[in-house]
Structure formats: structure tokens, C-alpha cells
């Protein structure tokens, strides 16, 4: 009947439309746990947009690895042109990445690393050097303590860690622990704040109940720092003064706290990976070789270089 022919024509037309040069990308994102993550997702959505010639399939895994594995299998079923994976933690990816490889679909790892037996299971990784960030923070703390004449044994640190097993947590924790060993600081407590504000506040509250000598809080991202600051104030302490606050990401709201003196040092972690990922993907789709590791650059913010102008021109 005419209607069938009509609809059949329509399906065929749609078939033809999908065959044009629209690139279909499957992106498995960690979740929406932090402002950094939101900025990272926005950068990818802005880049892999319809007007830029992409059909982006975006999946938010709510910080669960099994959801990311399901998403990747769906992308394979849908025969996407390539897969982007921001892995919640480093291990447990070999099987599903092998399935993508068997389906001949390139995988680009974004932000955090995967720890796989065979690194041909992904084409390239783009992100930031968390260990370097941690080491920069430890060096800053040493300079800060020396300038204030605080003996290493009088530095009592609470480490509010990120999601355990994520590259950001592994690198930032390692950078701190190297400093503890090198300078002889007292690492009083370590517990994950899961990169969220609520958990960061909860962990700070419980640490303050257990220890009364904490004078440095090392927050492995800004949302944890916001929670910790609320907990410190509720306990009658003055963050940035009697308790030194170190944090990572350097989102705008955190840089404003550097300006106000509540946060003493911010270690930037750049979430705006979109453009670099698209540029790399184009090369890969043309069969060009790309380096396995691609870093984005980052800096340190303290009171003396965090001006209104600096904050206003920040993209996130
Ligand atoms: C860092 C990224 C971390 C951010 C957090 O590379 O993986 O995850 O530091 C985010 O804010 O939740
Ligand atoms: Zn980083």
C-alpha cells in the first residue's frame, strides 16, 4: 500500500542520510560527581556536536564501572566510528576493550588511565599528569612550611582522597606520600571523599572527631574542599588560616576561595579535552600514528597570582 511504500521510502532515505559523512562517536563518561566532570562533559558535547558533523552518543555511568562496560557494548552493537572512554578506575577493562578491538572500533581513553595487559587495546590516551600534580602540591607545602618556620613534625595532614583506584586519586595520593617520606610530615588520616562535596564534608567531620591536631587538609578535588571547608567552619576552625587547605582542579568557585584566603593553593587539572580529542580522532580515522600519551597543560594558583582578571577569563 502507498503508506508502506511511503514509510519504506522514508527508511531508505534515513539510511542514506546516516551514510553521509556524519561521524558517530560513543562516549562513556564517569558520571557527574564534580564541577570538573561537568566542564569535561560540556567540552566534549560542544566539540562532538551535530554542527561539527558528529552524532555523539553520551552515556553517564554514575561512577559505576559496570555501567561503562554496558555502554561500550552498546556502542559496539551500534557500530560507532570510535569510542571515547573516561574510565572511573584503572583496572577491569581488558575484556570489553578486546571486544571493541575485535569489532575494529578504535578506543580513545580520556582523562584517567586504564591499566591493561596489552596497550594495543586502546589507540591513545589524553589527560593530565596526576602524579605531577601531587608532586607539585607536596613541593608547594614544603616551601609553605619553611617560609612559615613550621617544623616538618608539626605538619599534621588529613588526606581526603578521590575515588579509590582512579588515576587522579592514585597520582595525587602518591605525590603527597612521597612528600611525607621525603620531608617527615605527619600523615594523620587518609579516607576517600569520592570527589564529591557531600562525602568530603562527611569525611572531614569524622576526621575532626577523631583527631585534634590536623593543620593541613589535602583535598584531592575542589568539591571535596568545599565540603571540608564547611565542616572546618562548623568545628570553629578558620580554613586557610589555622588549617592550611590544598586542593586540585582550580575551578572558578575554588579560585574565588583562593582570593578570599580560604584555600591556600590550587593545582589546576584541565577538563577541556574536547578539541584535542577531536583532533586526535581525525588523525586516527585517517590511519595516522599518534603518540600513546597526550598531556594537556596545567598551572598552580595561590593568593599572589589569582586576580579577578585571571578568574574571569577562566573557561570553567
Ligand atoms: C582528574 C579527574 C578528576 C577531577 C575530579 O583528571 O579525573 O575527576 O580532579 C573529577 O574533580 O571528579
Ligand atoms: Zn589532572
CSV table of C-alpha atoms and ligand atoms in Angstrom, one decimal:
chain,number,residue,atom,x,y,z
A,1,UNK,CA,0.0,0.0,0.0
A,2,UNK,CA,1.0,3.6,-0.5
A,3,UNK,CA,1.6,4.2,3.2
A,4,UNK,CA,4.0,1.2,3.4
A,5,UNK,CA,5.9,2.3,0.2
A,6,UNK,CA,6.0,5.9,1.7
A,7,UNK,CA,7.4,4.7,5.0
A,8,UNK,CA,9.8,2.3,3.3
A,9,UNK,CA,11.0,5.2,1.1
A,10,UNK,CA,11.5,7.2,4.4
A,11,UNK,CA,13.5,4.4,6.0
A,12,UNK,CA,15.7,4.1,2.9
A,13,UNK,CA,16.1,7.9,2.9
A,14,UNK,CA,17.2,7.8,6.5
A,15,UNK,CA,19.5,5.0,5.7
A,16,UNK,CA,21.1,7.2,3.0
A,17,UNK,CA,21.2,10.2,5.4
A,18,UNK,CA,23.2,8.1,8.1
A,19,UNK,CA,25.6,7.0,5.4
A,20,UNK,CA,26.8,10.6,4.8
A,21,UNK,CA,30.0,11.9,6.4
A,22,UNK,CA,28.4,12.2,10.0
A,23,UNK,CA,30.9,10.6,12.4
A,24,UNK,CA,29.2,8.6,15.1
A,25,UNK,CA,31.0,8.7,18.5
A,26,UNK,CA,30.2,6.7,21.6
A,27,UNK,CA,31.4,8.5,24.8
A,28,UNK,CA,31.3,6.6,28.1
A,29,UNK,CA,31.7,9.3,30.8
A,30,UNK,CA,32.4,8.6,34.5
A,31,UNK,CA,29.4,10.4,35.9
A,32,UNK,CA,28.5,13.9,37.1
A,33,UNK,CA,30.3,13.8,40.5
A,34,UNK,CA,32.1,17.2,40.3
A,35,UNK,CA,32.2,20.6,38.6
A,36,UNK,CA,35.3,19.4,36.9
A,37,UNK,CA,33.4,16.5,35.4
A,38,UNK,CA,30.6,18.8,34.3
A,39,UNK,CA,33.1,21.0,32.5
A,40,UNK,CA,34.7,18.0,30.9
A,41,UNK,CA,31.3,16.7,29.6
A,42,UNK,CA,30.4,20.1,28.3
A,43,UNK,CA,33.7,20.4,26.4
A,44,UNK,CA,33.1,17.0,24.7
A,45,UNK,CA,29.4,17.9,23.9
A,46,UNK,CA,30.5,21.3,22.4
A,47,UNK,CA,33.1,19.6,20.3
A,48,UNK,CA,31.3,16.5,19.2
A,49,UNK,CA,28.2,18.5,18.1
A,50,UNK,CA,25.8,18.0,15.1
A,51,UNK,CA,27.0,21.2,13.6
A,52,UNK,CA,30.6,19.9,13.8
A,53,UNK,CA,29.5,16.8,11.8
A,54,UNK,CA,29.2,14.4,14.7
A,55,UNK,CA,26.5,12.2,16.1
A,56,UNK,CA,27.5,11.9,19.8
A,57,UNK,CA,26.1,9.1,21.9
A,58,UNK,CA,26.8,10.2,25.5
A,59,UNK,CA,26.5,7.9,28.5
A,60,UNK,CA,26.7,8.9,32.1
A,61,UNK,CA,27.8,5.9,34.2
A,62,UNK,CA,27.1,7.4,37.6
A,63,UNK,CA,30.6,6.4,38.7
A,64,UNK,CA,29.9,2.6,38.2
A,65,UNK,CA,32.3,0.6,36.0
A,66,UNK,CA,29.6,-2.0,35.1
A,67,UNK,CA,27.6,0.8,33.5
A,68,UNK,CA,30.6,1.9,31.5
A,69,UNK,CA,31.1,-1.7,30.2
A,70,UNK,CA,27.4,-1.9,29.2
A,71,UNK,CA,27.7,1.4,27.4
A,72,UNK,CA,30.8,0.3,25.5
A,73,UNK,CA,29.0,-2.9,24.4
A,74,UNK,CA,26.1,-0.8,23.2
A,75,UNK,CA,28.4,1.4,21.2
A,76,UNK,CA,29.9,-1.8,19.6
A,77,UNK,CA,26.4,-3.0,18.7
A,78,UNK,CA,25.6,0.4,17.2
A,79,UNK,CA,28.9,0.1,15.2
A,80,UNK,CA,30.0,3.6,16.2
A,81,UNK,CA,33.1,5.0,14.3
A,82,UNK,CA,35.0,5.3,17.5
A,83,UNK,CA,34.7,5.1,21.3
A,84,UNK,CA,35.8,7.6,24.0
A,85,UNK,CA,36.2,6.2,27.5
A,86,UNK,CA,36.8,8.2,30.6
A,87,UNK,CA,37.4,5.2,33.0
A,88,UNK,CA,36.1,5.6,36.5
A,89,UNK,CA,39.0,3.4,37.8
A,90,UNK,CA,42.1,1.9,36.1
A,91,UNK,CA,41.5,-1.8,36.2
A,92,UNK,CA,38.9,-4.2,34.8
A,93,UNK,CA,38.8,-3.1,31.1
A,94,UNK,CA,40.7,-5.8,29.3
A,95,UNK,CA,37.7,-7.9,28.3
A,96,UNK,CA,35.5,-5.1,27.0
A,97,UNK,CA,38.3,-3.3,25.2
A,98,UNK,CA,39.2,-6.6,23.5
A,99,UNK,CA,35.6,-6.8,22.2
A,100,UNK,CA,36.0,-3.3,20.8
A,101,UNK,CA,39.3,-4.3,19.2
A,102,UNK,CA,37.7,-7.4,17.7
A,103,UNK,CA,34.9,-5.2,16.3
A,104,UNK,CA,37.7,-3.0,14.8
A,105,UNK,CA,36.5,0.1,16.6
A,106,UNK,CA,39.3,2.5,17.8
A,107,UNK,CA,39.1,3.5,21.5
A,108,UNK,CA,40.5,6.8,22.9
A,109,UNK,CA,41.0,6.9,26.6
A,110,UNK,CA,40.2,10.3,28.1
A,111,UNK,CA,41.2,11.9,31.5
A,112,UNK,CA,42.0,8.9,33.7
A,113,UNK,CA,44.2,6.0,32.6
A,114,UNK,CA,43.3,2.3,32.1
A,115,UNK,CA,45.7,-0.4,33.4
A,116,UNK,CA,45.5,-3.1,30.8
A,117,UNK,CA,47.7,-6.1,30.0
A,118,UNK,CA,48.1,-5.0,26.3
A,119,UNK,CA,48.2,-1.4,25.5
A,120,UNK,CA,47.1,-2.1,21.9
A,121,UNK,CA,43.6,-2.3,23.5
A,122,UNK,CA,43.4,1.5,23.1
A,123,UNK,CA,44.7,3.8,20.5
A,124,UNK,CA,45.7,6.8,22.6
A,125,UNK,CA,45.1,8.4,26.0
A,126,UNK,CA,44.7,12.2,26.6
A,127,UNK,CA,44.6,13.6,30.0
A,128,UNK,CA,46.6,15.2,32.8
A,129,UNK,CA,49.5,14.0,34.9
A,130,UNK,CA,48.0,13.4,38.3
A,131,UNK,CA,51.3,12.3,39.9
A,132,UNK,CA,52.9,15.6,38.6
A,133,UNK,CA,50.0,17.5,40.2
A,134,UNK,CA,50.6,15.7,43.5
A,135,UNK,CA,54.3,16.3,43.4
A,136,UNK,CA,53.8,20.0,42.7
A,137,UNK,CA,51.4,20.2,45.7
A,138,UNK,CA,54.0,18.5,48.0
A,139,UNK,CA,56.7,20.8,46.9
A,140,UNK,CA,54.4,23.8,47.5
A,141,UNK,CA,53.6,22.5,51.0
A,142,UNK,CA,57.3,22.2,51.8
A,143,UNK,CA,58.0,25.7,50.7
A,144,UNK,CA,55.0,27.0,52.6
A,145,UNK,CA,56.1,25.3,55.8
A,146,UNK,CA,59.7,26.5,55.5
A,147,UNK,CA,58.5,30.1,54.8
A,148,UNK,CA,56.3,29.9,58.0
A,149,UNK,CA,59.0,28.3,60.0
A,150,UNK,CA,56.8,25.3,60.8
A,151,UNK,CA,58.9,22.1,61.6
A,152,UNK,CA,58.1,19.1,59.4
A,153,UNK,CA,57.0,17.2,62.5
A,154,UNK,CA,54.4,19.9,63.2
A,155,UNK,CA,52.7,19.4,59.8
A,156,UNK,CA,49.7,17.1,60.5
A,157,UNK,CA,47.9,16.2,57.3
A,158,UNK,CA,44.4,14.9,56.6
A,159,UNK,CA,44.3,13.5,53.0
A,160,UNK,CA,40.7,13.4,51.6
A,161,UNK,CA,41.3,11.1,48.7
A,162,UNK,CA,39.5,10.9,45.4
A,163,UNK,CA,37.7,7.8,44.0
A,164,UNK,CA,39.9,5.0,45.1
A,165,UNK,CA,41.7,3.3,42.1
A,166,UNK,CA,41.2,6.3,39.8
A,167,UNK,CA,44.3,7.8,38.1
A,168,UNK,CA,43.6,11.1,39.7
A,169,UNK,CA,43.5,9.6,43.2
A,170,UNK,CA,46.5,7.3,42.7
A,171,UNK,CA,48.7,10.1,41.4
A,172,UNK,CA,47.7,12.8,43.8
A,173,UNK,CA,47.9,10.4,46.8
A,174,UNK,CA,51.4,9.2,45.6
A,175,UNK,CA,52.7,12.7,45.2
A,176,UNK,CA,51.6,13.5,48.8
A,177,UNK,CA,53.1,10.3,50.2
A,178,UNK,CA,56.4,10.9,48.5
A,179,UNK,CA,56.5,14.3,50.2
A,180,UNK,CA,55.6,12.7,53.6
A,181,UNK,CA,58.5,10.3,53.2
A,182,UNK,CA,60.9,13.0,51.9
A,183,UNK,CA,60.1,15.8,54.5
A,184,UNK,CA,59.0,13.8,57.5
A,185,UNK,CA,55.4,15.2,57.8
A,186,UNK,CA,52.8,13.5,59.9
A,187,UNK,CA,50.1,11.9,57.7
A,188,UNK,CA,47.3,11.7,60.3
A,189,UNK,CA,44.4,10.3,58.2
A,190,UNK,CA,43.5,9.2,54.7
A,191,UNK,CA,40.0,8.5,53.5
A,192,UNK,CA,38.1,8.7,50.2
A,193,UNK,CA,35.8,11.7,49.7
A,194,UNK,CA,34.8,10.2,46.3
A,195,UNK,CA,35.4,13.6,44.6
A,196,UNK,CA,32.0,14.8,45.9
A,197,UNK,CA,31.2,17.7,48.2
A,198,UNK,CA,28.8,15.8,50.4
A,199,UNK,CA,31.3,13.0,51.1
A,200,UNK,CA,34.2,15.4,51.5
A,201,UNK,CA,32.2,17.2,54.3
A,202,UNK,CA,31.3,13.9,56.0
A,203,UNK,CA,34.9,12.6,55.9
A,204,UNK,CA,36.2,15.9,57.3
A,205,UNK,CA,33.7,15.9,60.1
A,206,UNK,CA,34.6,12.3,61.1
A,207,UNK,CA,38.4,13.1,61.0
A,208,UNK,CA,37.9,16.2,63.2
A,209,UNK,CA,36.1,14.0,65.7
A,210,UNK,CA,39.0,11.5,65.8
A,211,UNK,CA,42.0,13.9,65.6
A,212,UNK,CA,42.6,17.3,67.2
A,213,UNK,CA,46.0,18.1,65.6
A,214,UNK,CA,45.1,18.3,61.9
A,215,UNK,CA,46.5,21.6,60.5
A,216,UNK,CA,46.7,20.7,56.7
A,217,UNK,CA,43.8,19.3,54.7
A,218,UNK,CA,44.9,17.9,51.3
A,219,UNK,CA,41.7,17.7,49.2
A,220,UNK,CA,42.1,15.6,46.0
A,221,UNK,CA,39.5,17.8,44.2
A,222,UNK,CA,37.6,21.1,44.7
A,223,UNK,CA,34.2,19.7,45.5
A,224,UNK,CA,35.8,17.8,48.5
A,225,UNK,CA,37.5,21.0,49.5
A,226,UNK,CA,34.1,22.8,49.6
A,227,UNK,CA,32.7,20.1,51.9
A,228,UNK,CA,35.8,20.1,54.1
A,229,UNK,CA,35.7,23.9,54.5
A,230,UNK,CA,32.1,23.7,55.7
A,231,UNK,CA,33.0,21.0,58.2
A,232,UNK,CA,36.0,23.0,59.4
A,233,UNK,CA,33.9,26.2,59.9
A,234,UNK,CA,31.2,24.2,61.8
A,235,UNK,CA,34.0,23.0,64.1
A,236,UNK,CA,35.0,26.6,64.8
A,237,UNK,CA,38.2,26.5,62.7
A,238,UNK,CA,39.4,29.0,60.1
A,239,UNK,CA,40.2,27.3,56.8
A,240,UNK,CA,43.2,28.9,55.1
A,241,UNK,CA,44.5,30.3,58.5
A,242,UNK,CA,44.7,27.7,61.3
A,243,UNK,CA,44.2,24.9,58.8
A,244,UNK,CA,46.0,25.1,55.5
A,245,UNK,CA,43.9,23.9,52.6
A,246,UNK,CA,45.4,22.4,49.4
A,247,UNK,CA,43.1,21.4,46.5
A,248,UNK,CA,43.0,20.2,42.9
A,249,UNK,CA,41.1,21.2,39.7
A,250,UNK,CA,41.1,25.0,40.1
A,251,UNK,CA,37.5,25.6,39.1
A,252,UNK,CA,36.3,29.2,39.3
A,253,UNK,CA,34.5,28.8,42.6
A,254,UNK,CA,37.7,27.4,44.1
A,255,UNK,CA,39.8,30.2,42.7
A,256,UNK,CA,37.5,32.6,44.4
A,257,UNK,CA,38.3,30.9,47.7
A,258,UNK,CA,42.0,31.3,47.0
A,259,UNK,CA,41.3,35.0,46.6
A,260,UNK,CA,39.3,35.1,49.9
A,261,UNK,CA,42.1,33.1,51.6
A,262,UNK,CA,40.0,30.0,52.5
A,263,UNK,CA,42.1,27.8,50.1
A,264,UNK,CA,45.9,28.3,50.2
A,265,UNK,CA,46.9,26.5,47.0
A,266,UNK,CA,45.1,25.2,43.9
A,267,UNK,CA,46.6,22.7,41.5
A,268,UNK,CA,44.9,23.0,38.1
A,269,UNK,CA,43.6,20.0,36.3
A,270,UNK,CA,42.3,20.9,32.8
A,271,UNK,CA,39.0,19.4,31.9
A,272,UNK,CA,38.7,21.0,28.4
A,273,UNK,CA,39.8,17.9,26.5
A,274,UNK,CA,37.2,18.1,23.7
A,275,UNK,CA,39.2,19.9,20.9
A,276,UNK,CA,42.3,17.8,21.5
A,277,UNK,CA,40.4,14.6,21.4
A,278,UNK,CA,38.6,15.5,18.2
A,279,UNK,CA,41.9,16.5,16.5
A,280,UNK,CA,43.5,13.1,17.6
A,281,UNK,CA,40.4,11.2,16.5
A,282,UNK,CA,40.6,12.8,13.0
A,283,UNK,CA,44.2,11.6,12.7
A,284,UNK,CA,43.4,8.1,13.9
A,285,UNK,CA,40.5,7.8,11.4
A,286,UNK,CA,42.9,8.8,8.6
A,287,UNK,CA,45.2,6.0,9.8
A,288,UNK,CA,47.9,8.3,11.1
A,289,UNK,CA,50.1,7.2,14.0
A,290,UNK,CA,49.6,9.3,17.2
A,291,UNK,CA,51.6,9.1,20.5
A,292,UNK,CA,50.1,6.9,23.1
A,293,UNK,CA,50.2,9.6,25.7
A,294,UNK,CA,48.9,13.2,25.2
A,295,UNK,CA,49.1,15.6,28.1
A,296,UNK,CA,47.1,18.9,28.5
A,297,UNK,CA,48.9,21.6,30.4
A,298,UNK,CA,48.1,23.0,33.9
A,299,UNK,CA,49.3,25.5,36.5
A,300,UNK,CA,49.4,26.4,40.2
A,301,UNK,CA,47.2,29.2,41.8
A,302,UNK,CA,48.0,30.9,45.1
A,303,UNK,CA,46.9,34.3,46.5
A,304,UNK,CA,49.5,36.2,44.6
A,305,UNK,CA,48.6,35.1,41.1
A,306,UNK,CA,44.8,34.6,41.4
A,307,UNK,CA,43.5,38.0,40.4
A,308,UNK,CA,39.9,38.9,39.3
A,309,UNK,CA,41.1,39.1,35.7
A,310,UNK,CA,42.6,35.6,35.9
A,311,UNK,CA,39.4,34.2,37.4
A,312,UNK,CA,37.1,36.0,34.9
A,313,UNK,CA,38.9,34.6,31.9
A,314,UNK,CA,38.8,31.0,33.1
A,315,UNK,CA,36.5,28.8,31.0
A,316,UNK,CA,35.3,26.6,33.9
B,1,LIG,C1,41.1,14.5,37.1
B,1,LIG,C2,39.6,13.9,37.1
B,1,LIG,C3,39.0,14.1,38.5
B,1,LIG,C4,38.9,15.5,38.9
B,1,LIG,C5,37.7,15.4,39.8
B,1,LIG,O1,41.8,14.1,36.0
B,1,LIG,O2,39.6,12.5,36.8
B,1,LIG,O3,37.7,13.5,38.5
B,1,LIG,O4,40.0,16.0,39.6
B,1,LIG,C6,36.8,14.5,38.9
B,1,LIG,O5,37.1,16.7,40.1
B,1,LIG,O6,35.7,14.0,39.6
B,2,LIG,ZN1,44.8,16.4,36.2
